[in-house]
Each structure stands twice: as structure tokens, then as C-alpha cells.
Amino acid sequence: MTYIEVAPLATIPAGEGIRLVPEGEVPIAVFHTEDGEVLAIDDTCTHQEAPLSQGWLEGCLVECPIHSATFDLRTGEATLPATKPVRTHAVEIRDGVIFVELSTAAPNLPA
């Protein structure tokens, strides 16, 4: 397993997310929920290209900033107008630093 170092956990306030663009990969959004969980998904809405890292976080759901589709950070499942889920990625916290292991599944990108 290869993990990508993201950032120190302390640099992402609870209730916010950041965008990460791993070399040769699609952008990833890493969220620090109000409950203290750290979860990672693909950063591109599957309905229309929009950065989910700029969306509104409520619990474990992020709302797309363009058309209000929501995505579950734990499963990637989407609500209308999006019909395809986003990939989720494994997250580990080591010594206060966030690491993400990218999914090997193909991303669902907008047409």
C-alpha cells in the first residue's frame, strides 16, 4: 500500500476540506468533519465539473457548490442531480499527519 502525505491534521479545521492533486491522478478532496473524522473522496462532482472541496460540509455529506448534489464521504453515494458516486479513498492519521491511499477503481468523471 502506498500512501500519499496530505497535511498535518491541525492545518484542516473541523468542518472544512482541502484539495489535493496527486501527480498523474484526478484531484482528491480531504475533509475533516465536525465529529473529527477525516475522509477522502474524488474532488470532482460526477454531475458537472465542480470542486467538491469548495462545497458545504454537513456531517458526512458534502454538497456540490454548483447544483446542490450531495455525496456521502463514507460511501461516495450521490443524490440528484448527480447519478454516479465518487470514489472514496482510505485515510490514515500517523503522528498527527494525514495520509491517503488512492482507490484503484476508475473515477466517475462528468461527461
PDB file of N, CA and C in Angstrom:
ATOM      1  N   MET A   1       0.834  -1.190   0.000  1.00  0.00           N
ATOM      2  CA  MET A   1       0.000   0.000   0.000  1.00  0.00           C
ATOM      3  C   MET A   1       0.875   1.248   0.000  1.00  0.00           C
ATOM      4  N   THR A   2       0.567   2.149  -0.895  1.00  0.00           N
ATOM      5  CA  THR A   2       1.295   3.402  -0.966  1.00  0.00           C
ATOM      6  C   THR A   2       0.371   4.532  -0.534  1.00  0.00           C
ATOM      7  N   TYR A   3       0.780   5.229   0.483  1.00  0.00           N
ATOM      8  CA  TYR A   3       0.002   6.356   0.975  1.00  0.00           C
ATOM      9  C   TYR A   3       0.668   7.664   0.574  1.00  0.00           C
ATOM     10  N   ILE A   4      -0.160   8.658   0.262  1.00  0.00           N
ATOM     11  CA  ILE A   4       0.313   9.993  -0.079  1.00  0.00           C
ATOM     12  C   ILE A   4       0.164  10.874   1.149  1.00  0.00           C
ATOM     13  N   GLU A   5       1.224  11.577   1.504  1.00  0.00           N
ATOM     14  CA  GLU A   5       1.149  12.503   2.633  1.00  0.00           C
ATOM     15  C   GLU A   5       0.346  13.729   2.208  1.00  0.00           C
ATOM     16  N   VAL A   6      -0.655  14.102   3.017  1.00  0.00           N
ATOM     17  CA  VAL A   6      -1.549  15.213   2.685  1.00  0.00           C
ATOM     18  C   VAL A   6      -1.137  16.480   3.419  1.00  0.00           C
ATOM     19  N   ALA A   7      -1.272  16.462   4.745  1.00  0.00           N
ATOM     20  CA  ALA A   7      -1.001  17.647   5.564  1.00  0.00           C
ATOM     21  C   ALA A   7      -1.140  17.269   7.025  1.00  0.00           C
ATOM     22  N   PRO A   8      -0.602  18.096   7.912  1.00  0.00           N
ATOM     23  CA  PRO A   8      -0.878  17.872   9.331  1.00  0.00           C
ATOM     24  C   PRO A   8      -2.371  18.055   9.598  1.00  0.00           C
ATOM     25  N   LEU A   9      -2.948  17.190  10.394  1.00  0.00           N
ATOM     26  CA  LEU A   9      -4.371  17.273  10.727  1.00  0.00           C
ATOM     27  C   LEU A   9      -4.730  18.643  11.292  1.00  0.00           C
ATOM     28  N   ALA A  10      -3.855  19.210  12.079  1.00  0.00           N
ATOM     29  CA  ALA A  10      -4.122  20.510  12.721  1.00  0.00           C
ATOM     30  C   ALA A  10      -4.298  21.652  11.719  1.00  0.00           C
ATOM     31  N   THR A  11      -3.872  21.452  10.465  1.00  0.00           N
ATOM     32  CA  THR A  11      -3.993  22.533   9.473  1.00  0.00           C
ATOM     33  C   THR A  11      -5.345  22.546   8.766  1.00  0.00           C
ATOM     34  N   ILE A  12      -6.177  21.527   8.996  1.00  0.00           N
ATOM     35  CA  ILE A  12      -7.509  21.487   8.389  1.00  0.00           C
ATOM     36  C   ILE A  12      -8.539  21.621   9.509  1.00  0.00           C
ATOM     37  N   PRO A  13      -9.167  22.780   9.637  1.00  0.00           N
ATOM     38  CA  PRO A  13     -10.156  22.964  10.701  1.00  0.00           C
ATOM     39  C   PRO A  13     -11.326  21.992  10.547  1.00  0.00           C
ATOM     40  N   ALA A  14     -11.905  21.585  11.666  1.00  0.00           N
ATOM     41  CA  ALA A  14     -13.092  20.735  11.631  1.00  0.00           C
ATOM     42  C   ALA A  14     -14.191  21.442  10.846  1.00  0.00           C
ATOM     43  N   GLY A  15     -14.858  20.675   9.990  1.00  0.00           N
ATOM     44  CA  GLY A  15     -15.917  21.228   9.162  1.00  0.00           C
ATOM     45  C   GLY A  15     -15.439  21.756   7.826  1.00  0.00           C
ATOM     46  N   GLU A  16     -14.160  21.540   7.497  1.00  0.00           N
ATOM     47  CA  GLU A  16     -13.618  22.042   6.237  1.00  0.00           C
ATOM     48  C   GLU A  16     -12.878  20.947   5.481  1.00  0.00           C
ATOM     49  N   GLY A  17     -12.546  21.260   4.235  1.00  0.00           N
ATOM     50  CA  GLY A  17     -11.821  20.320   3.393  1.00  0.00           C
ATOM     51  C   GLY A  17     -10.752  21.025   2.588  1.00  0.00           C
ATOM     52  N   ILE A  18      -9.852  20.230   2.044  1.00  0.00           N
ATOM     53  CA  ILE A  18      -8.806  20.779   1.176  1.00  0.00           C
ATOM     54  C   ILE A  18      -8.742  19.955  -0.094  1.00  0.00           C
ATOM     55  N   ARG A  19      -8.152  20.534  -1.111  1.00  0.00           N
ATOM     56  CA  ARG A  19      -7.972  19.876  -2.406  1.00  0.00           C
ATOM     57  C   ARG A  19      -6.522  19.424  -2.517  1.00  0.00           C
ATOM     58  N   LEU A  20      -6.345  18.218  -3.018  1.00  0.00           N
ATOM     59  CA  LEU A  20      -5.034  17.626  -3.230  1.00  0.00           C
ATOM     60  C   LEU A  20      -5.002  17.127  -4.669  1.00  0.00           C
ATOM     61  N   VAL A  21      -3.924  17.434  -5.393  1.00  0.00           N
ATOM     62  CA  VAL A  21      -3.798  16.961  -6.770  1.00  0.00           C
ATOM     63  C   VAL A  21      -2.550  16.089  -6.860  1.00  0.00           C
ATOM     64  N   PRO A  22      -2.716  14.777  -6.623  1.00  0.00           N
ATOM     65  CA  PRO A  22      -1.563  13.877  -6.737  1.00  0.00           C
ATOM     66  C   PRO A  22      -1.083  13.809  -8.183  1.00  0.00           C
ATOM     67  N   GLU A  23       0.205  13.727  -8.371  1.00  0.00           N
ATOM     68  CA  GLU A  23       0.782  13.688  -9.720  1.00  0.00           C
ATOM     69  C   GLU A  23       0.184  12.540 -10.535  1.00  0.00           C
ATOM     70  N   GLY A  24      -0.343  12.879 -11.711  1.00  0.00           N
ATOM     71  CA  GLY A  24      -0.897  11.883 -12.601  1.00  0.00           C
ATOM     72  C   GLY A  24      -2.261  11.343 -12.209  1.00  0.00           C
ATOM     73  N   GLU A  25      -2.896  11.936 -11.226  1.00  0.00           N
ATOM     74  CA  GLU A  25      -4.191  11.456 -10.727  1.00  0.00           C
ATOM     75  C   GLU A  25      -5.234  12.558 -10.801  1.00  0.00           C
ATOM     76  N   VAL A  26      -6.509  12.176 -10.636  1.00  0.00           N
ATOM     77  CA  VAL A  26      -7.564  13.182 -10.535  1.00  0.00           C
ATOM     78  C   VAL A  26      -7.478  13.837  -9.161  1.00  0.00           C
ATOM     79  N   PRO A  27      -7.981  15.063  -9.010  1.00  0.00           N
ATOM     80  CA  PRO A  27      -7.927  15.741  -7.709  1.00  0.00           C
ATOM     81  C   PRO A  27      -8.714  14.980  -6.635  1.00  0.00           C
ATOM     82  N   ILE A  28      -8.234  15.096  -5.426  1.00  0.00           N
ATOM     83  CA  ILE A  28      -8.834  14.453  -4.254  1.00  0.00           C
ATOM     84  C   ILE A  28      -9.256  15.552  -3.273  1.00  0.00           C
ATOM     85  N   ALA A  29     -10.389  15.347  -2.601  1.00  0.00           N
ATOM     86  CA  ALA A  29     -10.817  16.251  -1.523  1.00  0.00           C
ATOM     87  C   ALA A  29     -10.675  15.497  -0.209  1.00  0.00           C
ATOM     88  N   VAL A  30     -10.030  16.135   0.754  1.00  0.00           N
ATOM     89  CA  VAL A  30      -9.848  15.551   2.085  1.00  0.00           C
ATOM     90  C   VAL A  30     -10.605  16.436   3.060  1.00  0.00           C
ATOM     91  N   PHE A  31     -11.562  15.834   3.783  1.00  0.00           N
ATOM     92  CA  PHE A  31     -12.421  16.576   4.702  1.00  0.00           C
ATOM     93  C   PHE A  31     -12.167  16.176   6.140  1.00  0.00           C
ATOM     94  N   HIS A  32     -12.229  17.159   7.022  1.00  0.00           N
ATOM     95  CA  HIS A  32     -12.142  16.965   8.468  1.00  0.00           C
ATOM     96  C   HIS A  32     -13.524  17.319   9.009  1.00  0.00           C
ATOM     97  N   THR A  33     -14.324  16.311   9.348  1.00  0.00           N
ATOM     98  CA  THR A  33     -15.702  16.558   9.766  1.00  0.00           C
ATOM     99  C   THR A  33     -15.751  17.179  11.165  1.00  0.00           C
ATOM    100  N   GLU A  34     -16.914  17.729  11.482  1.00  0.00           N
ATOM    101  CA  GLU A  34     -17.123  18.310  12.823  1.00  0.00           C
ATOM    102  C   GLU A  34     -16.963  17.256  13.916  1.00  0.00           C
ATOM    103  N   ASP A  35     -17.215  15.984  13.569  1.00  0.00           N
ATOM    104  CA  ASP A  35     -17.076  14.886  14.533  1.00  0.00           C
ATOM    105  C   ASP A  35     -15.643  14.388  14.656  1.00  0.00           C
ATOM    106  N   GLY A  36     -14.716  15.011  13.893  1.00  0.00           N
ATOM    107  CA  GLY A  36     -13.313  14.647  13.994  1.00  0.00           C
ATOM    108  C   GLY A  36     -12.852  13.580  13.025  1.00  0.00           C
ATOM    109  N   GLU A  37     -13.761  13.072  12.172  1.00  0.00           N
ATOM    110  CA  GLU A  37     -13.346  12.088  11.177  1.00  0.00           C
ATOM    111  C   GLU A  37     -12.600  12.785  10.044  1.00  0.00           C
ATOM    112  N   VAL A  38     -11.702  12.057   9.415  1.00  0.00           N
ATOM    113  CA  VAL A  38     -11.017  12.555   8.226  1.00  0.00           C
ATOM    114  C   VAL A  38     -11.319  11.564   7.111  1.00  0.00           C
ATOM    115  N   LEU A  39     -11.935  12.084   6.039  1.00  0.00           N
ATOM    116  CA  LEU A  39     -12.396  11.248   4.937  1.00  0.00           C
ATOM    117  C   LEU A  39     -11.953  11.859   3.619  1.00  0.00           C
ATOM    118  N   ALA A  40     -11.723  11.000   2.622  1.00  0.00           N
ATOM    119  CA  ALA A  40     -11.243  11.481   1.323  1.00  0.00           C
ATOM    120  C   ALA A  40     -12.082  10.901   0.191  1.00  0.00           C
ATOM    121  N   ILE A  41     -12.402  11.759  -0.771  1.00  0.00           N
ATOM    122  CA  ILE A  41     -13.152  11.363  -1.967  1.00  0.00           C
ATOM    123  C   ILE A  41     -12.528  12.062  -3.172  1.00  0.00           C
ATOM    124  N   ASP A  42     -12.934  11.640  -4.379  1.00  0.00           N
ATOM    125  CA  ASP A  42     -12.549  12.398  -5.561  1.00  0.00           C
ATOM    126  C   ASP A  42     -13.149  13.793  -5.439  1.00  0.00           C
ATOM    127  N   ASP A  43     -12.418  14.793  -5.899  1.00  0.00           N
ATOM    128  CA  ASP A  43     -12.839  16.186  -5.713  1.00  0.00           C
ATOM    129  C   ASP A  43     -13.756  16.701  -6.814  1.00  0.00           C
ATOM    130  N   THR A  44     -14.050  15.900  -7.813  1.00  0.00           N
ATOM    131  CA  THR A  44     -14.853  16.381  -8.934  1.00  0.00           C
ATOM    132  C   THR A  44     -16.267  15.813  -8.861  1.00  0.00           C
ATOM    133  N   CYS A  45     -17.265  16.690  -8.871  1.00  0.00           N
ATOM    134  CA  CYS A  45     -18.665  16.279  -8.897  1.00  0.00           C
ATOM    135  C   CYS A  45     -18.899  15.447 -10.149  1.00  0.00           C
ATOM    136  N   THR A  46     -19.655  14.363 -10.031  1.00  0.00           N
ATOM    137  CA  THR A  46     -19.906  13.489 -11.169  1.00  0.00           C
ATOM    138  C   THR A  46     -21.014  14.019 -12.082  1.00  0.00           C
ATOM    139  N   HIS A  47     -21.716  15.044 -11.655  1.00  0.00           N
ATOM    140  CA  HIS A  47     -22.787  15.637 -12.465  1.00  0.00           C
ATOM    141  C   HIS A  47     -22.237  16.668 -13.440  1.00  0.00           C
ATOM    142  N   GLN A  48     -21.464  17.583 -12.907  1.00  0.00           N
ATOM    143  CA  GLN A  48     -20.852  18.625 -13.714  1.00  0.00           C
ATOM    144  C   GLN A  48     -19.552  18.995 -13.028  1.00  0.00           C
ATOM    145  N   GLU A  49     -18.534  19.296 -13.782  1.00  0.00           N
ATOM    146  CA  GLU A  49     -17.225  19.519 -13.182  1.00  0.00           C
ATOM    147  C   GLU A  49     -17.253  20.677 -12.195  1.00  0.00           C
ATOM    148  N   ALA A  50     -17.131  20.335 -10.939  1.00  0.00           N
ATOM    149  CA  ALA A  50     -17.098  21.318  -9.852  1.00  0.00           C
ATOM    150  C   ALA A  50     -16.285  20.721  -8.724  1.00  0.00           C
ATOM    151  N   PRO A  51     -15.484  21.539  -8.034  1.00  0.00           N
ATOM    152  CA  PRO A  51     -14.657  21.024  -6.936  1.00  0.00           C
ATOM    153  C   PRO A  51     -15.482  20.828  -5.662  1.00  0.00           C
ATOM    154  N   LEU A  52     -15.617  19.583  -5.252  1.00  0.00           N
ATOM    155  CA  LEU A  52     -16.377  19.289  -4.034  1.00  0.00           C
ATOM    156  C   LEU A  52     -15.692  19.843  -2.789  1.00  0.00           C
ATOM    157  N   SER A  53     -14.385  20.044  -2.856  1.00  0.00           N
ATOM    158  CA  SER A  53     -13.669  20.623  -1.709  1.00  0.00           C
ATOM    159  C   SER A  53     -14.148  22.035  -1.409  1.00  0.00           C
ATOM    160  N   GLN A  54     -14.830  22.679  -2.354  1.00  0.00           N
ATOM    161  CA  GLN A  54     -15.392  24.016  -2.131  1.00  0.00           C
ATOM    162  C   GLN A  54     -16.869  23.959  -1.765  1.00  0.00           C
ATOM    163  N   GLY A  55     -17.383  22.748  -1.565  1.00  0.00           N
ATOM    164  CA  GLY A  55     -18.791  22.576  -1.204  1.00  0.00           C
ATOM    165  C   GLY A  55     -19.032  22.776   0.280  1.00  0.00           C
ATOM    166  N   TRP A  56     -20.277  22.532   0.691  1.00  0.00           N
ATOM    167  CA  TRP A  56     -20.688  22.717   2.075  1.00  0.00           C
ATOM    168  C   TRP A  56     -20.736  21.363   2.759  1.00  0.00           C
ATOM    169  N   LEU A  57     -20.067  21.270   3.878  1.00  0.00           N
ATOM    170  CA  LEU A  57     -19.971  20.023   4.621  1.00  0.00           C
ATOM    171  C   LEU A  57     -20.988  20.029   5.757  1.00  0.00           C
ATOM    172  N   GLU A  58     -21.794  18.953   5.809  1.00  0.00           N
ATOM    173  CA  GLU A  58     -22.729  18.771   6.916  1.00  0.00           C
ATOM    174  C   GLU A  58     -22.676  17.313   7.329  1.00  0.00           C
ATOM    175  N   GLY A  59     -22.132  17.069   8.508  1.00  0.00           N
ATOM    176  CA  GLY A  59     -21.924  15.696   8.940  1.00  0.00           C
ATOM    177  C   GLY A  59     -20.949  15.014   7.998  1.00  0.00           C
ATOM    178  N   CYS A  60     -21.384  13.906   7.419  1.00  0.00           N
ATOM    179  CA  CYS A  60     -20.545  13.178   6.453  1.00  0.00           C
ATOM    180  C   CYS A  60     -21.039  13.364   5.027  1.00  0.00           C
ATOM    181  N   LEU A  61     -21.752  14.459   4.774  1.00  0.00           N
ATOM    182  CA  LEU A  61     -22.217  14.779   3.428  1.00  0.00           C
ATOM    183  C   LEU A  61     -21.586  16.080   2.971  1.00  0.00           C
ATOM    184  N   VAL A  62     -21.200  16.120   1.688  1.00  0.00           N
ATOM    185  CA  VAL A  62     -20.719  17.364   1.106  1.00  0.00           C
ATOM    186  C   VAL A  62     -21.661  17.710  -0.036  1.00  0.00           C
ATOM    187  N   GLU A  63     -22.047  18.984  -0.093  1.00  0.00           N
ATOM    188  CA  GLU A  63     -22.934  19.470  -1.142  1.00  0.00           C
ATOM    189  C   GLU A  63     -22.130  20.178  -2.213  1.00  0.00           C
ATOM    190  N   CYS A  64     -22.351  19.779  -3.456  1.00  0.00           N
ATOM    191  CA  CYS A  64     -21.663  20.399  -4.582  1.00  0.00           C
ATOM    192  C   CYS A  64     -21.992  21.892  -4.630  1.00  0.00           C
ATOM    193  N   PRO A  65     -20.985  22.741  -4.862  1.00  0.00           N
ATOM    194  CA  PRO A  65     -21.232  24.180  -4.859  1.00  0.00           C
ATOM    195  C   PRO A  65     -21.995  24.685  -6.081  1.00  0.00           C
ATOM    196  N   ILE A  66     -22.225  23.836  -7.089  1.00  0.00           N
ATOM    197  CA  ILE A  66     -22.921  24.314  -8.292  1.00  0.00           C
ATOM    198  C   ILE A  66     -24.406  23.943  -8.309  1.00  0.00           C
ATOM    199  N   HIS A  67     -24.729  22.650  -8.253  1.00  0.00           N
ATOM    200  CA  HIS A  67     -26.128  22.235  -8.408  1.00  0.00           C
ATOM    201  C   HIS A  67     -26.693  21.488  -7.207  1.00  0.00           C
ATOM    202  N   SER A  68     -26.045  21.545  -6.076  1.00  0.00           N
ATOM    203  CA  SER A  68     -26.555  21.003  -4.812  1.00  0.00           C
ATOM    204  C   SER A  68     -26.666  19.486  -4.732  1.00  0.00           C
ATOM    205  N   ALA A  69     -26.025  18.752  -5.622  1.00  0.00           N
ATOM    206  CA  ALA A  69     -25.948  17.304  -5.426  1.00  0.00           C
ATOM    207  C   ALA A  69     -25.144  17.073  -4.156  1.00  0.00           C
ATOM    208  N   THR A  70     -25.453  16.015  -3.426  1.00  0.00           N
ATOM    209  CA  THR A  70     -24.672  15.710  -2.232  1.00  0.00           C
ATOM    210  C   THR A  70     -23.978  14.366  -2.411  1.00  0.00           C
ATOM    211  N   PHE A  71     -22.863  14.217  -1.713  1.00  0.00           N
ATOM    212  CA  PHE A  71     -22.080  12.996  -1.766  1.00  0.00           C
ATOM    213  C   PHE A  71     -21.748  12.562  -0.340  1.00  0.00           C
ATOM    214  N   ASP A  72     -21.952  11.289  -0.060  1.00  0.00           N
ATOM    215  CA  ASP A  72     -21.631  10.721   1.244  1.00  0.00           C
ATOM    216  C   ASP A  72     -20.120  10.476   1.276  1.00  0.00           C
ATOM    217  N   LEU A  73     -19.440  11.078   2.233  1.00  0.00           N
ATOM    218  CA  LEU A  73     -17.985  10.953   2.314  1.00  0.00           C
ATOM    219  C   LEU A  73     -17.536   9.541   2.664  1.00  0.00           C
ATOM    220  N   ARG A  74     -18.416   8.757   3.266  1.00  0.00           N
ATOM    221  CA  ARG A  74     -18.040   7.393   3.649  1.00  0.00           C
ATOM    222  C   ARG A  74     -18.205   6.399   2.513  1.00  0.00           C
ATOM    223  N   THR A  75     -19.248   6.593   1.688  1.00  0.00           N
ATOM    224  CA  THR A  75     -19.560   5.614   0.634  1.00  0.00           C
ATOM    225  C   THR A  75     -19.367   6.158  -0.772  1.00  0.00           C
ATOM    226  N   GLY A  76     -19.368   7.483  -0.925  1.00  0.00           N
ATOM    227  CA  GLY A  76     -19.287   8.105  -2.232  1.00  0.00           C
ATOM    228  C   GLY A  76     -20.625   8.251  -2.921  1.00  0.00           C
ATOM    229  N   GLU A  77     -21.695   7.682  -2.349  1.00  0.00           N
ATOM    230  CA  GLU A  77     -23.017   7.718  -2.972  1.00  0.00           C
ATOM    231  C   GLU A  77     -23.499   9.148  -3.167  1.00  0.00           C
ATOM    232  N   ALA A  78     -24.225   9.354  -4.284  1.00  0.00           N
ATOM    233  CA  ALA A  78     -24.662  10.684  -4.691  1.00  0.00           C
ATOM    234  C   ALA A  78     -26.181  10.819  -4.641  1.00  0.00           C
ATOM    235  N   THR A  79     -26.632  12.077  -4.560  1.00  0.00           N
ATOM    236  CA  THR A  79     -28.049  12.392  -4.713  1.00  0.00           C
ATOM    237  C   THR A  79     -28.199  13.263  -5.953  1.00  0.00           C
ATOM    238  N   LEU A  80     -29.412  13.313  -6.482  1.00  0.00           N
ATOM    239  CA  LEU A  80     -29.688  14.105  -7.688  1.00  0.00           C
ATOM    240  C   LEU A  80     -29.303  15.556  -7.498  1.00  0.00           C
ATOM    241  N   PRO A  81     -28.817  16.197  -8.548  1.00  0.00           N
ATOM    242  CA  PRO A  81     -28.816  15.761  -9.929  1.00  0.00           C
ATOM    243  C   PRO A  81     -27.665  14.820 -10.299  1.00  0.00           C
ATOM    244  N   ALA A  82     -26.739  14.567  -9.424  1.00  0.00           N
ATOM    245  CA  ALA A  82     -25.680  13.585  -9.722  1.00  0.00           C
ATOM    246  C   ALA A  82     -26.283  12.184  -9.651  1.00  0.00           C
ATOM    247  N   THR A  83     -25.862  11.315 -10.536  1.00  0.00           N
ATOM    248  CA  THR A  83     -26.374   9.942 -10.533  1.00  0.00           C
ATOM    249  C   THR A  83     -25.270   8.916 -10.316  1.00  0.00           C
ATOM    250  N   LYS A  84     -24.023   9.336 -10.395  1.00  0.00           N
ATOM    251  CA  LYS A  84     -22.901   8.423 -10.191  1.00  0.00           C
ATOM    252  C   LYS A  84     -22.176   8.789  -8.901  1.00  0.00           C
ATOM    253  N   PRO A  85     -21.692   7.794  -8.179  1.00  0.00           N
ATOM    254  CA  PRO A  85     -20.932   8.077  -6.963  1.00  0.00           C
ATOM    255  C   PRO A  85     -19.522   8.575  -7.286  1.00  0.00           C
ATOM    256  N   VAL A  86     -18.863   9.130  -6.288  1.00  0.00           N
ATOM    257  CA  VAL A  86     -17.440   9.451  -6.383  1.00  0.00           C
ATOM    258  C   VAL A  86     -16.670   8.333  -5.684  1.00  0.00           C
ATOM    259  N   ARG A  87     -15.401   8.186  -6.050  1.00  0.00           N
ATOM    260  CA  ARG A  87     -14.571   7.199  -5.359  1.00  0.00           C
ATOM    261  C   ARG A  87     -14.244   7.701  -3.960  1.00  0.00           C
ATOM    262  N   THR A  88     -14.122   6.782  -3.042  1.00  0.00           N
ATOM    263  CA  THR A  88     -13.626   7.094  -1.708  1.00  0.00           C
ATOM    264  C   THR A  88     -12.206   6.559  -1.610  1.00  0.00           C
ATOM    265  N   HIS A  89     -11.440   7.132  -0.700  1.00  0.00           N
ATOM    266  CA  HIS A  89     -10.035   6.752  -0.542  1.00  0.00           C
ATOM    267  C   HIS A  89      -9.750   6.488   0.937  1.00  0.00           C
ATOM    268  N   ALA A  90      -8.900   5.519   1.204  1.00  0.00           N
ATOM    269  CA  ALA A  90      -8.529   5.184   2.581  1.00  0.00           C
ATOM    270  C   ALA A  90      -7.692   6.308   3.178  1.00  0.00           C
ATOM    271  N   VAL A  91      -7.939   6.581   4.464  1.00  0.00           N
ATOM    272  CA  VAL A  91      -7.221   7.642   5.177  1.00  0.00           C
ATOM    273  C   VAL A  91      -6.605   7.060   6.443  1.00  0.00           C
ATOM    274  N   GLU A  92      -5.390   7.468   6.720  1.00  0.00           N
ATOM    275  CA  GLU A  92      -4.721   7.134   7.985  1.00  0.00           C
ATOM    276  C   GLU A  92      -4.153   8.410   8.570  1.00  0.00           C
ATOM    277  N   ILE A  93      -4.161   8.481   9.897  1.00  0.00           N
ATOM    278  CA  ILE A  93      -3.513   9.578  10.607  1.00  0.00           C
ATOM    279  C   ILE A  93      -2.326   8.964  11.344  1.00  0.00           C
ATOM    280  N   ARG A  94      -1.127   9.452  11.032  1.00  0.00           N
ATOM    281  CA  ARG A  94       0.089   8.962  11.686  1.00  0.00           C
ATOM    282  C   ARG A  94       0.826  10.145  12.297  1.00  0.00           C
ATOM    283  N   ASP A  95       1.014  10.107  13.582  1.00  0.00           N
ATOM    284  CA  ASP A  95       1.727  11.178  14.285  1.00  0.00           C
ATOM    285  C   ASP A  95       1.165  12.554  13.937  1.00  0.00           C
ATOM    286  N   GLY A  96      -0.170  12.630  13.835  1.00  0.00           N
ATOM    287  CA  GLY A  96      -0.822  13.906  13.572  1.00  0.00           C
ATOM    288  C   GLY A  96      -0.801  14.343  12.119  1.00  0.00           C
ATOM    289  N   VAL A  97      -0.348  13.473  11.206  1.00  0.00           N
ATOM    290  CA  VAL A  97      -0.279  13.806   9.780  1.00  0.00           C
ATOM    291  C   VAL A  97      -1.258  12.912   9.020  1.00  0.00           C
ATOM    292  N   ILE A  98      -1.992  13.502   8.072  1.00  0.00           N
ATOM    293  CA  ILE A  98      -2.969  12.779   7.253  1.00  0.00           C
ATOM    294  C   ILE A  98      -2.261  12.135   6.064  1.00  0.00           C
ATOM    295  N   PHE A  99      -2.571  10.861   5.830  1.00  0.00           N
ATOM    296  CA  PHE A  99      -2.104  10.134   4.661  1.00  0.00           C
ATOM    297  C   PHE A  99      -3.315   9.531   3.958  1.00  0.00           C
ATOM    298  N   VAL A 100      -3.307   9.536   2.615  1.00  0.00           N
ATOM    299  CA  VAL A 100      -4.400   8.978   1.814  1.00  0.00           C
ATOM    300  C   VAL A 100      -3.851   7.903   0.889  1.00  0.00           C
ATOM    301  N   GLU A 101      -4.547   6.767   0.848  1.00  0.00           N
ATOM    302  CA  GLU A 101      -4.246   5.724  -0.128  1.00  0.00           C
ATOM    303  C   GLU A 101      -5.304   5.835  -1.219  1.00  0.00           C
ATOM    304  N   LEU A 102      -4.874   6.103  -2.444  1.00  0.00           N
ATOM    305  CA  LEU A 102      -5.802   6.284  -3.549  1.00  0.00           C
ATOM    306  C   LEU A 102      -6.479   4.978  -3.932  1.00  0.00           C
ATOM    307  N   SER A 103      -7.753   5.069  -4.234  1.00  0.00           N
ATOM    308  CA  SER A 103      -8.513   3.923  -4.721  1.00  0.00           C
ATOM    309  C   SER A 103      -7.949   3.472  -6.070  1.00  0.00           C
ATOM    310  N   THR A 104      -8.038   2.187  -6.321  1.00  0.00           N
ATOM    311  CA  THR A 104      -7.592   1.665  -7.612  1.00  0.00           C
ATOM    312  C   THR A 104      -8.753   1.577  -8.611  1.00  0.00           C
ATOM    313  N   ALA A 105      -9.982   1.876  -8.163  1.00  0.00           N
ATOM    314  CA  ALA A 105     -11.145   1.881  -9.057  1.00  0.00           C
ATOM    315  C   ALA A 105     -11.045   3.059 -10.029  1.00  0.00           C
ATOM    316  N   ALA A 106     -11.703   2.930 -11.160  1.00  0.00           N
ATOM    317  CA  ALA A 106     -11.733   4.033 -12.133  1.00  0.00           C
ATOM    318  C   ALA A 106     -12.612   5.152 -11.590  1.00  0.00           C
ATOM    319  N   PRO A 107     -12.198   6.412 -11.782  1.00  0.00           N
ATOM    320  CA  PRO A 107     -13.019   7.533 -11.302  1.00  0.00           C
ATOM    321  C   PRO A 107     -14.258   7.717 -12.174  1.00  0.00           C
ATOM    322  N   ASN A 108     -15.331   8.233 -11.575  1.00  0.00           N
ATOM    323  CA  ASN A 108     -16.537   8.626 -12.313  1.00  0.00           C
ATOM    324  C   ASN A 108     -16.440  10.114 -12.568  1.00  0.00           C
ATOM    325  N   LEU A 109     -16.084  10.471 -13.777  1.00  0.00           N
ATOM    326  CA  LEU A 109     -15.935  11.889 -14.121  1.00  0.00           C
ATOM    327  C   LEU A 109     -17.141  12.340 -14.927  1.00  0.00           C
ATOM    328  N   PRO A 110     -17.481  13.646 -14.847  1.00  0.00           N
ATOM    329  CA  PRO A 110     -18.618  14.132 -15.631  1.00  0.00           C
ATOM    330  C   PRO A 110     -18.330  14.008 -17.127  1.00  0.00           C
ATOM    331  N   ALA A 111     -19.404  13.899 -17.906  1.00  0.00           N
ATOM    332  CA  ALA A 111     -19.248  13.752 -19.362  1.00  0.00           C
ATOM    333  C   ALA A 111     -18.642  14.992 -19.991  1.00  0.00           C
TER     334      ALA A 111
END
